[in-house]
């Protein structure tokens, strides 16, 4: 069996950070904050977060903060919950949450909650259960869950449950592993997992494993490494991870590596990117692959970072 | 990078492509009439625009810089009184650059947001419809663009109150999704958009959508999203029906019973014709469970569905017999040439197992005769031996709930 080429992946991530010379890389600059989270969390899981200058990163992050308190994907762009969570998560990795005016960020987030308990991603009003997760996870890290109406938020998420036990973007939306992760994660953080029918959802999730051992995100789709995170962390949160073949999944993820140049792709032989590199490594961490730091399935941060946030006085 | 030739080409285009410069030669050869515009970087004819991949990076950088500069100017001076037309000039400059930028980077949220800002200030229907045109153009070559779909929802929400033709718009949106779904299979965002539209449709429209989209579904039996859309439509029909029952405004059960029966029969025919298609079996799980919950009589009636019980007393025994018969007919594996027979056997067995468990979990519904879990497990181990650990788990949790129920009833 192959092994995880740690050093190559570290090199790959550090090189991507500097790349501005292709259309494919600049066209993603509006979501650089997410990219920072994927790259840096991977480095931390591999034990190599020290390879970067944290001050430079933190300075850049703070320049992305809007006067409303929310964070944008890059300097000069509009704020959104997607980038606000990533910003807070990266600061948590560096143990620099104290540079934030937590109330300011919390006010931005709670201001995005709607009457029915759902969350909009930004002032323009798009509703999606992903945004519920972003808000809940972020406020949880900032110790300010009391700034939102948790009961309504939970009830809204529960209203997005489908007959197959999964969750979609909005009530009646198709079940999707990514949306399921967000809903289960949000329910886990708020202590509301009793809203989940664990056997029913576990059934839907374990059927995502295909012959090659990889996981897909929906029925009839090809396996993709990113679902190694979303399906797996959901299964762990509902105590059903033994319903998938873990060894086969490990093999699948390792086969998605570019062992020459580093990085992980969505499936074997495809081009690599930071997004899939993060999800592959995070998935391996959940599968207890040796040499990796443990990762918290609900907050998607290394366990020692989460312990620092919640248990350090 | 001189953007002026790019801008001059944008206004009336309905299709954009990024192509390798060597393909310009081919395009020129295929041209049947003389070229409208000749340039090393752009090719344009009949409202189609091709951009050379060589020029994408500098073009993007120029468009982005121009846009960011324009909006910062607008933010500073755009609200001043506009005697000289200065403010409106800033506005149109920024709008022009936002469009150019979005054609190159369709998920550049800040550009979509700026357009929302301007259009929402003016509140003119024509401008809202222009936004639908722009996002449709983007979706034609980036059908998964989240921001483009989101922009359409924003427009529809904005005009919902003002427009008498909302049903028309919902109908046209639905058609657009189907067109895009044809080229972009199982496109989650496209189908999600179509499900979202259902709340803007009238009951008649919903029934019409269900009938109309059936042919397409029958030609795309591996597209789970399109079957979920049917689930969404049927649940909406069920909801309406339940409200009418509660209000006492209707006791018309026949129509909804017929809809369910037709869908079940059609699904069965597809299952027999297209061997080993997961989406079909998953759709049947929904159809059967909802049929049982709504149309069968209950013992002791402690069901949550009490308020919406149909007066049609379907027989659960007969129903399950038919399902077991179907599953049995799908469980033979005549050859191992392709994996479809094995898949069919696996799906049919997991279908019965799943249904049995869900019925057992549903209050107040009891199966007169439980399927043989042991033989189901045997079938699954034959079809898919490498997952025997899972079949063991799933048959056990199915069996367990029966024991729990028995304990409670004693």
XYZ file of C-alpha atoms in Angstrom:
723
model
C 0.000 0.000 0.000
C 1.179 3.518 -0.729
C 1.896 6.027 1.962
C 1.194 9.689 2.601
C 3.988 11.769 1.066
C 3.917 14.430 3.761
C 6.924 16.504 2.685
C 5.729 16.712 -0.900
C 2.319 17.949 0.228
C 3.888 20.619 2.445
C 6.014 21.809 -0.456
C 2.988 21.842 -2.726
C 0.907 23.961 -0.360
C 3.698 26.475 0.210
C 4.198 26.808 -3.546
C 0.503 27.376 -4.278
C 0.397 30.215 -1.797
C 2.830 32.188 -3.970
C 1.367 31.380 -7.370
C -0.156 34.312 -9.202
C 0.971 33.541 -12.696
C -1.904 31.665 -14.223
C -5.491 32.434 -15.080
C -6.620 29.374 -13.122
C -5.017 30.668 -9.922
C -6.009 34.345 -10.136
C -9.584 33.488 -10.951
C -9.854 32.026 -7.447
C -8.533 35.087 -5.659
C -12.008 36.084 -4.459
C -11.965 33.047 -2.187
C -8.375 33.282 -0.976
C -9.585 33.280 2.633
C -11.008 29.778 2.147
C -7.760 28.780 0.439
C -5.825 30.038 3.453
C -7.953 27.867 5.743
C -7.515 24.758 3.574
C -3.765 25.208 3.183
C -2.960 26.194 6.738
C -5.165 23.592 8.416
C -3.499 20.936 6.267
C -0.067 22.188 7.321
C -1.134 22.058 10.951
C -2.503 18.517 10.601
C 0.851 17.539 9.084
C 2.633 19.229 11.978
C 4.178 21.918 9.768
C 2.270 25.108 10.540
C 5.532 26.750 11.608
C 6.722 26.797 7.996
C 4.865 30.062 7.453
C 5.146 33.575 8.807
C 1.979 33.833 10.864
C 2.231 37.602 11.287
C 2.072 38.176 7.565
C -1.003 36.004 7.301
C -2.735 37.661 10.253
C -2.083 41.131 8.907
C -3.587 40.155 5.588
C -6.614 38.605 7.294
C -7.360 41.766 9.244
C -7.165 43.810 6.041
C -10.007 41.656 4.754
C -12.315 42.688 7.550
C -15.160 44.950 6.562
C -16.545 47.761 8.694
C -19.623 45.609 9.268
C -17.439 43.132 11.139
C -17.596 40.441 8.472
C -14.615 39.204 6.486
C -14.173 39.157 2.716
C -12.415 36.546 0.619
C -9.644 38.986 -0.197
C -8.740 42.649 0.273
C -11.287 45.012 -1.261
C -13.976 42.370 -1.739
C -17.384 42.180 -0.084
C -17.837 40.317 3.221
C -19.663 36.996 3.488
C -20.185 34.308 6.141
C -18.107 31.878 4.050
C -14.981 33.960 4.535
C -15.832 35.090 8.043
C -15.668 31.531 9.371
C -12.436 30.783 7.507
C -10.844 33.955 8.898
C -11.812 33.043 12.459
C -10.643 29.456 11.969
C -7.224 30.556 10.692
C -6.799 32.943 13.606
C -7.712 30.051 15.908
C -4.979 27.909 14.302
C -2.427 30.603 15.194
C -3.938 31.089 18.649
C -4.559 34.730 17.764
C -8.308 35.002 18.290
C -7.512 37.824 20.680
C -6.752 40.192 17.790
C -10.460 40.168 17.050
C -13.181 42.359 18.391
C -15.327 39.294 18.976
C -18.488 41.290 19.614
C -18.116 43.071 16.311
C -17.819 39.815 14.406
C -20.646 38.269 16.413
C -22.938 41.198 15.621
C -22.256 40.809 11.901
C -23.175 37.133 12.139
C -26.264 37.444 14.304
C -27.487 40.253 12.049
C -27.734 37.718 9.253
C -30.248 35.481 11.034
C -33.756 35.577 9.570
C -37.149 35.354 11.232
C -37.533 31.670 10.509
C -34.177 30.905 12.120
C -32.296 30.473 8.858
C -29.178 32.447 7.966
C -28.402 34.564 4.929
C -24.837 34.434 3.630
C -24.609 38.188 3.404
C -26.781 41.298 3.163
C -28.158 40.129 -0.195
C -30.282 37.473 1.416
C -29.422 34.055 -0.044
C -30.488 31.355 2.421
C -28.753 27.990 2.685
C -28.184 25.521 5.537
C -24.465 25.899 4.874
C -24.791 29.424 6.215
C -26.448 28.103 9.373
C -23.369 25.950 9.976
C -20.978 28.817 9.249
C -22.785 31.078 11.714
C -23.090 28.468 14.457
C -19.509 27.220 14.138
C -18.123 30.750 14.101
C -20.138 31.989 17.075
C -19.197 28.812 18.917
C -15.481 29.503 18.429
C -16.031 33.081 19.587
C -17.996 31.896 22.652
C -20.968 33.942 21.547
C -23.683 31.462 20.608
C -26.006 33.429 22.853
C -26.004 36.208 20.256
C -28.265 34.167 18.003
C -31.598 32.469 18.476
C -30.293 28.917 18.747
C -33.712 27.288 19.087
C -35.016 28.852 15.881
C -31.787 28.071 14.072
C -32.069 24.419 15.083
C -35.734 24.227 14.109
C -34.954 25.639 10.688
C -32.239 23.039 10.129
C -34.625 20.290 11.254
C -37.167 21.551 8.707
C -34.638 20.788 5.977
C -34.637 17.077 6.795
C -35.735 14.856 3.905
C -37.579 11.523 3.773
C -34.238 9.797 3.128
C -32.884 11.226 6.378
C -30.493 13.624 4.671
C -30.496 17.422 4.437
C -30.535 19.890 1.556
C -29.877 23.626 1.144
C -33.402 24.678 2.017
C -36.582 22.750 2.938
C -37.306 20.277 0.161
C -33.800 20.478 -1.308
C -31.981 17.336 -2.433
C -29.842 15.582 0.179
C -26.151 16.235 -0.410
C -23.220 15.083 1.696
C -21.859 18.631 1.997
C -25.182 20.013 3.188
C -25.561 17.040 5.533
C -22.176 17.768 7.094
C -23.240 21.361 7.674
C -26.559 20.416 9.258
C -25.167 17.613 11.404
C -22.218 19.788 12.457
C -24.525 22.640 13.400
C -26.795 20.291 15.351
C -23.779 18.714 17.073
C -22.363 22.063 18.172
C -25.734 23.162 19.560
C -26.321 19.840 21.321
C -29.321 19.055 19.109
C -28.412 15.764 17.459
C -31.664 14.234 18.703
C -33.227 15.821 15.596
C -31.283 13.366 13.463
C -32.555 9.858 12.779
C -29.109 8.321 13.074
C -29.925 4.935 11.544
C -31.737 6.513 8.614
C -29.046 9.090 7.900
C -26.274 6.578 8.551
C -27.886 4.352 5.932
C -27.851 7.153 3.326
C -24.261 8.037 4.200
C -22.837 4.516 4.128
C -24.381 4.016 0.677
C -22.028 6.737 -0.559
C -19.141 4.251 -0.528
C -18.547 2.845 -3.998
C -16.643 -0.195 -5.212
C -13.290 1.561 -5.388
C -13.603 2.416 -1.718
C -14.070 6.132 -2.337
C -17.129 8.099 -1.283
C -19.491 10.097 -3.459
C -21.695 12.972 -2.346
C -24.987 11.836 -3.848
C -26.372 8.699 -5.482
C -25.028 7.793 -8.927
C -22.092 10.186 -8.724
C -18.396 9.458 -8.969
C -16.339 9.240 -5.771
C -14.473 12.390 -4.764
C -11.895 12.855 -2.029
C -13.725 15.828 -0.537
C -16.555 13.533 0.488
C -14.038 11.621 2.571
C -14.429 14.555 4.895
C -18.103 15.422 4.638
C -19.480 11.897 4.737
C -16.936 10.658 7.248
C -17.251 13.496 9.747
C -21.045 13.203 9.568
C -20.839 9.476 10.280
C -18.517 10.095 13.211
C -20.824 12.725 14.686
C -23.741 10.259 14.589
C -21.673 7.268 15.782
C -22.009 5.272 12.577
C -18.477 5.381 11.127
C -18.219 1.590 11.403
C -20.801 1.421 8.602
C -18.117 2.126 5.994
C -14.997 0.168 5.047
C -12.275 2.421 6.450
C -9.293 0.552 4.999
C -10.670 0.829 1.484
C -11.246 4.535 1.949
C -7.677 5.087 3.155
C -6.392 3.308 0.061
C -8.605 5.442 -2.153
C -7.358 8.713 -0.643
C -3.714 7.652 -0.887
C -4.263 6.788 -4.543
C -5.411 10.345 -5.167
C -2.007 11.777 -4.266
C 0.437 13.186 -6.779
C 3.423 11.417 -5.255
C 5.847 13.302 -7.537
C 4.779 16.908 -7.044
C 2.613 16.731 -3.948
C -1.029 17.601 -3.536
C -4.176 15.471 -3.670
C -6.843 15.412 -6.384
C -10.546 14.560 -6.410
C -9.951 11.102 -7.771
C -6.908 9.109 -8.959
C -5.006 10.535 -11.932
C -6.721 13.949 -11.884
C -5.062 17.336 -11.317
C -4.422 18.297 -7.694
C -5.572 21.386 -5.818
C -5.416 22.764 -2.269
C -9.112 22.087 -1.644
C -8.798 18.339 -2.204
C -5.410 18.220 -0.486
C -7.050 19.537 2.675
C -10.031 17.165 2.516
C -7.817 14.173 1.787
C -5.539 14.861 4.744
C -8.481 15.746 7.005
C -10.207 12.518 5.970
C -7.075 10.510 6.745
C -6.893 12.192 10.132
C -10.470 11.116 10.901
C -9.454 7.610 9.831
C -6.614 7.820 12.378
C -3.866 7.560 9.787
C -0.564 7.507 11.700
C 1.464 10.691 12.039
C -1.405 13.127 11.642
C -2.890 15.374 14.286
C -6.442 14.555 15.284
C -9.172 16.791 13.821
C -12.500 17.736 15.388
C -15.318 16.652 13.037
C -17.731 19.416 14.046
C -15.484 22.494 14.060
C -13.137 21.159 11.349
C -10.054 22.260 13.286
C -7.293 20.222 14.939
C -8.429 18.854 18.291
C -5.664 20.647 20.206
C -6.862 23.954 18.722
C -10.459 23.201 19.749
C -9.318 22.202 23.242
C -7.413 25.463 23.502
C -10.552 27.389 22.515
C -12.921 25.645 24.888
C -10.915 24.363 27.785
C -8.157 26.848 28.357
C -8.843 29.368 31.082
C -4.093 45.491 -21.895
C -6.481 47.467 -23.979
C -9.980 46.489 -22.973
C -11.860 48.574 -25.477
C -12.112 45.879 -28.135
C -13.393 43.467 -25.483
C -16.073 45.907 -24.313
C -17.231 46.656 -27.819
C -17.947 42.970 -28.368
C -19.866 42.294 -25.168
C -23.267 43.944 -25.542
C -25.156 41.487 -27.729
C -23.405 38.210 -27.138
C -25.295 35.127 -26.083
C -22.393 32.704 -25.906
C -18.808 32.906 -24.660
C -15.970 30.440 -24.895
C -12.297 30.390 -23.893
C -10.355 28.671 -26.622
C -6.798 27.934 -27.563
C -5.482 30.478 -30.093
C -4.767 27.735 -32.606
C -8.498 27.091 -32.824
C -9.096 30.584 -34.154
C -7.725 29.289 -37.429
C -10.376 26.560 -37.511
C -13.106 29.030 -36.639
C -12.021 31.326 -39.427
C -11.979 28.439 -41.899
C -15.491 27.421 -40.936
C -16.802 30.930 -41.350
C -19.305 31.020 -44.154
C -19.550 34.749 -44.335
C -16.894 37.415 -43.898
C -15.597 38.112 -40.428
C -17.207 40.831 -38.428
C -14.179 41.405 -36.254
C -10.567 40.411 -36.649
C -8.212 40.353 -33.723
C -5.540 38.030 -32.398
C -7.282 37.811 -29.048
C -10.996 37.791 -29.763
C -13.189 36.164 -32.347
C -16.795 37.143 -32.757
C -19.669 36.251 -35.049
C -23.433 35.803 -34.729
C -23.459 36.932 -31.115
C -20.816 34.383 -30.166
C -17.559 35.487 -28.574
C -14.392 33.444 -28.341
C -11.514 34.627 -26.172
C -8.016 33.300 -26.704
C -6.679 31.489 -23.654
C -3.403 33.356 -24.236
C -5.005 36.601 -23.256
C -7.164 35.482 -20.328
C -4.710 36.374 -17.568
C -3.946 39.965 -18.643
C -7.591 40.466 -19.602
C -8.751 39.340 -16.175
C -6.231 41.524 -14.373
C -7.203 44.553 -16.436
C -10.928 43.951 -15.980
C -10.553 43.404 -12.259
C -8.392 46.506 -11.761
C -10.805 48.589 -13.821
C -13.779 47.295 -11.836
C -12.208 47.752 -8.410
C -11.123 51.254 -9.338
C -14.545 52.115 -10.710
C -16.427 50.970 -7.628
C -14.114 52.820 -5.284
C -14.752 55.952 -7.354
C -18.463 55.283 -7.251
C -18.437 54.782 -3.481
C -16.682 58.091 -3.060
C -18.599 60.240 -5.514
C -21.580 58.241 -6.673
C -24.037 59.750 -4.244
C -23.366 63.338 -5.102
C -25.956 65.382 -6.911
C -25.698 64.626 -10.526
C -26.059 67.833 -12.488
C -23.239 67.043 -14.887
C -24.052 63.357 -15.141
C -20.790 62.578 -13.350
C -22.328 60.183 -10.861
C -24.325 58.280 -13.468
C -21.217 58.083 -15.600
C -19.293 56.499 -12.731
C -22.163 54.108 -12.295
C -22.289 52.988 -15.908
C -18.502 52.608 -16.010
C -18.596 50.354 -12.981
C -21.509 48.350 -14.410
C -19.646 47.904 -17.698
C -16.529 46.648 -15.933
C -18.549 44.364 -13.664
C -20.017 42.651 -16.711
C -16.620 42.166 -18.374
C -15.195 40.814 -15.127
C -18.088 38.404 -14.537
C -17.705 36.924 -18.007
C -14.180 35.959 -17.034
C -14.693 35.126 -13.367
C -18.298 34.133 -12.878
C -18.120 33.670 -9.108
C -16.594 37.097 -8.384
C -19.222 37.873 -5.771
C -18.334 41.539 -5.319
C -19.179 42.214 -8.967
C -22.588 40.516 -8.716
C -23.225 42.468 -5.509
C -22.469 45.793 -7.142
C -24.979 45.030 -9.868
C -27.555 44.139 -7.220
C -26.883 47.481 -5.546
C -27.408 49.519 -8.687
C -30.406 47.589 -9.960
C -32.144 47.629 -6.573
C -31.731 51.410 -6.413
C -33.412 51.901 -9.780
C -36.229 49.398 -9.306
C -36.955 49.023 -13.004
C -38.315 45.698 -14.247
C -36.270 45.929 -17.458
C -33.056 46.166 -15.485
C -33.997 43.144 -13.386
C -34.692 41.198 -16.576
C -31.298 42.274 -17.930
C -29.739 40.604 -14.908
C -31.535 37.411 -15.857
C -30.029 37.690 -19.344
C -26.507 38.195 -18.000
C -26.721 35.303 -15.549
C -28.194 33.064 -18.280
C -25.216 33.927 -20.479
C -22.805 33.036 -17.685
C -24.664 29.804 -16.938
C -24.461 28.779 -20.579
C -20.750 28.120 -20.170
C -20.507 27.870 -16.366
C -23.645 25.922 -15.503
C -22.485 25.266 -11.939
C -21.775 28.878 -11.059
C -23.232 29.260 -7.588
C -23.229 33.063 -7.699
C -25.062 33.115 -11.032
C -27.886 30.897 -9.742
C -28.011 32.940 -6.530
C -28.298 36.151 -8.576
C -31.318 34.757 -10.401
C -33.025 33.941 -7.101
C -32.353 37.457 -5.888
C -33.919 38.923 -9.058
C -36.991 36.709 -8.745
C -37.447 37.624 -5.089
C -37.185 41.309 -5.992
C -39.751 41.202 -8.770
C -42.070 38.700 -7.088
C -44.230 41.365 -5.576
C -44.235 43.657 -8.580
C -44.772 41.272 -11.409
C -48.055 39.876 -12.583
C -46.241 37.332 -14.697
C -44.550 35.535 -11.815
C -46.007 32.184 -12.848
C -44.635 32.758 -16.335
C -41.242 33.534 -14.891
C -41.307 30.434 -12.702
C -42.271 28.382 -15.734
C -39.484 29.842 -17.865
C -36.932 29.331 -15.081
C -37.977 25.696 -14.863
C -37.438 25.278 -18.603
C -34.044 26.970 -18.370
C -32.962 24.477 -15.716
C -34.069 21.564 -17.866
C -32.119 22.948 -20.811
C -29.003 23.394 -18.693
C -29.484 20.015 -17.027
C -29.438 18.389 -20.447
C -25.843 19.503 -20.999
C -24.723 19.424 -17.391
C -25.841 16.142 -15.880
C -26.837 15.891 -12.225
C -26.066 19.578 -11.796
C -26.962 20.017 -8.131
C -27.226 23.799 -8.237
C -29.442 23.804 -11.293
C -31.886 21.281 -9.839
C -31.765 22.968 -6.440
C -32.879 26.137 -8.192
C -35.754 24.267 -9.809
C -36.847 22.869 -6.404
C -36.669 26.395 -4.995
C -39.053 27.596 -7.722
C -41.755 25.195 -6.594
C -42.795 27.528 -3.781
C -43.576 30.171 -6.426
C -45.782 27.836 -8.457
C -49.523 27.392 -8.292
C -50.986 23.935 -7.647
C -51.950 23.596 -11.296
C -48.417 24.477 -12.325
C -47.006 21.873 -9.953
C -49.257 19.163 -11.394
C -48.320 20.306 -14.882
C -44.596 20.207 -14.046
C -44.946 16.651 -12.750
C -46.576 15.484 -15.977
C -44.389 17.534 -18.281
C -41.028 16.546 -16.783
C -41.804 12.844 -16.823
C -40.503 12.157 -20.322
C -37.225 13.849 -19.569
C -36.843 11.831 -16.377
C -37.489 8.629 -18.291
C -34.576 9.479 -20.569
C -32.223 10.320 -17.698
C -32.725 7.472 -15.269
C -29.330 7.905 -13.629
C -30.012 11.511 -12.697
C -30.897 11.378 -9.007
C -31.543 15.115 -8.925
C -34.338 14.921 -11.443
C -36.096 12.239 -9.388
C -35.665 14.306 -6.273
C -37.386 17.151 -8.131
C -40.352 14.844 -8.683
C -40.280 14.065 -4.956
C -40.428 17.785 -4.253
C -43.392 18.257 -6.589
C -45.248 15.283 -5.121
C -44.647 16.440 -1.552
C -46.056 19.834 -2.465
C -49.126 18.157 -3.955
C -49.473 16.090 -0.775
C -49.171 19.204 1.387
C -51.938 20.995 -0.532
C -54.105 17.919 -0.309
C -53.599 17.675 3.452
C -54.519 21.309 3.924
C -57.693 20.768 1.968
C -58.554 17.704 4.055
C -58.004 19.646 7.256
C -60.071 22.589 6.038
C -62.756 20.204 4.977
C -62.734 21.879 1.586
C -62.116 18.623 -0.159
C -62.399 14.921 0.317
C -61.059 14.284 -3.143
C -58.601 11.469 -2.551
C -58.754 9.864 -5.929
C -56.555 12.313 -7.739
C -53.648 12.032 -5.327
C -54.009 8.238 -5.128
C -53.863 8.078 -8.901
C -50.765 10.261 -9.024
C -48.980 7.940 -6.599
C -50.119 4.781 -8.373
C -49.049 6.110 -11.764
C -45.646 7.100 -10.441
C -45.183 3.681 -8.784
C -46.180 1.810 -11.952
C -43.937 3.982 -14.131
C -41.038 3.570 -11.703
C -41.509 -0.214 -11.741
C -41.415 -0.278 -15.541
C -38.193 1.748 -15.540
C -36.614 -0.507 -12.912
C -37.314 -3.542 -15.080
C -36.027 -1.851 -18.213
C -32.895 -0.174 -16.819
C -31.114 -2.779 -14.767
C -29.157 -1.675 -11.718
C -30.015 2.033 -11.565
C -29.695 3.338 -8.024
C -31.714 6.537 -8.585
C -34.781 4.517 -9.601
C -34.690 2.338 -6.488
C -34.177 5.344 -4.204
C -37.148 7.062 -5.784
C -39.180 3.929 -5.078
C -38.173 4.086 -1.402
C -39.805 7.507 -1.194
C -42.868 6.493 -3.206
C -43.558 3.322 -1.216
C -42.987 4.777 2.221
C -45.169 7.790 1.541
C -47.834 5.545 -0.034
C -47.874 3.345 3.053
C -47.957 6.273 5.449
C -50.770 8.028 3.628
C -52.983 5.399 2.067
C -53.021 2.412 4.414
C -55.214 1.821 7.416
C -53.526 1.784 10.745
C -53.966 -0.402 13.745
C -54.708 1.622 16.807
C -53.968 4.734 14.789
C -51.303 6.407 16.873
C -49.802 7.695 13.671
C -48.554 11.255 13.251
C -50.273 11.252 9.926
C -53.678 11.071 11.454
C -54.709 14.487 10.253
C -53.952 13.489 6.726
C -55.208 9.974 6.393
C -56.731 9.206 3.089
C -60.147 7.663 3.059
C -58.780 5.153 0.580
C -57.926 2.110 2.643
C -55.007 0.612 0.848
C -54.001 -2.802 1.993
C -50.456 -2.829 3.226
C -50.225 -6.615 2.867
C -51.077 -6.530 -0.818
C -48.748 -3.603 -1.346
C -45.782 -5.336 0.278
C -46.512 -8.563 -1.591
C -46.145 -6.683 -4.833
C -42.910 -5.093 -3.668
C -41.465 -8.426 -2.545
C -42.463 -9.928 -5.866
C -40.676 -7.122 -7.695
C -37.583 -7.470 -5.526
C -37.487 -11.229 -6.040
C -37.708 -10.846 -9.801
C -34.694 -8.532 -9.631
C -32.557 -10.761 -7.469
C -31.308 -13.242 -10.029
C -27.818 -12.709 -11.356
C -27.724 -14.521 -14.707
C -24.175 -13.498 -15.579
C -21.253 -11.496 -14.282
C -20.385 -9.883 -17.614
C -21.394 -6.490 -16.406
C -22.047 -5.354 -12.894
C -25.616 -4.280 -13.514
C -27.292 -7.538 -12.452
C -25.370 -7.554 -9.205
C -26.257 -3.917 -8.668
C -29.932 -4.652 -9.364
C -29.940 -7.513 -6.850
C -28.228 -5.362 -4.249
C -30.567 -2.406 -4.757
C -33.695 -4.543 -4.668
C -32.642 -6.232 -1.419
C -31.589 -2.991 0.289
C -34.868 -1.471 -0.885
C -36.928 -4.102 0.944
C -34.667 -3.895 3.982
C -34.897 -0.089 4.099
C -38.646 -0.087 3.637
C -39.140 -2.711 6.344
C -37.083 -0.703 8.792
C -38.866 2.575 8.033
C -42.282 0.963 8.384
C -41.229 -0.557 11.703
C -40.039 2.862 12.849
C -43.318 4.496 11.814
C -45.829 4.544 14.589
C -49.084 2.771 14.177
C -48.194 0.872 11.035
C -47.559 -2.821 11.190
C -46.587 -5.277 8.536
C -48.843 -8.323 8.577
C -45.935 -10.470 7.537
C -42.292 -9.481 7.949
C -39.914 -10.174 5.058
C -37.329 -12.848 5.733
C -34.316 -10.855 6.901
C -32.067 -13.896 6.719
C -32.760 -14.509 3.057
C -32.317 -10.806 2.312
C -28.895 -10.915 3.934
C -27.999 -13.991 1.873
C -29.033 -12.204 -1.308
C -26.947 -9.178 -0.399
C -23.900 -11.280 0.401
C -24.238 -12.951 -2.998
C -24.604 -9.683 -4.882
C -21.955 -7.792 -2.978
C -19.797 -10.000 -0.737
C -17.166 -7.340 0.013
C -19.738 -5.424 2.052
C -20.934 -8.336 4.151
C -20.019 -6.417 7.311
C -22.542 -3.736 6.300
C -25.337 -6.180 5.412
C -24.892 -7.703 8.834
C -25.244 -4.292 10.482
C -28.264 -3.217 8.415
C -30.217 -6.468 8.837
C -29.544 -6.339 12.554
C -30.878 -2.822 13.021
C -33.940 -3.754 10.960
C -34.568 -6.821 13.100
C -33.898 -4.919 16.291
C -36.729 -2.476 15.940
C -39.187 -5.331 15.597
C -37.975 -6.668 18.929
C -38.306 -3.254 20.503
C -41.841 -2.905 19.190
C -42.770 -6.347 20.460
C -41.393 -5.451 23.873
C -43.454 -2.273 23.986
C -46.640 -3.998 22.897
C -46.476 -6.750 25.475
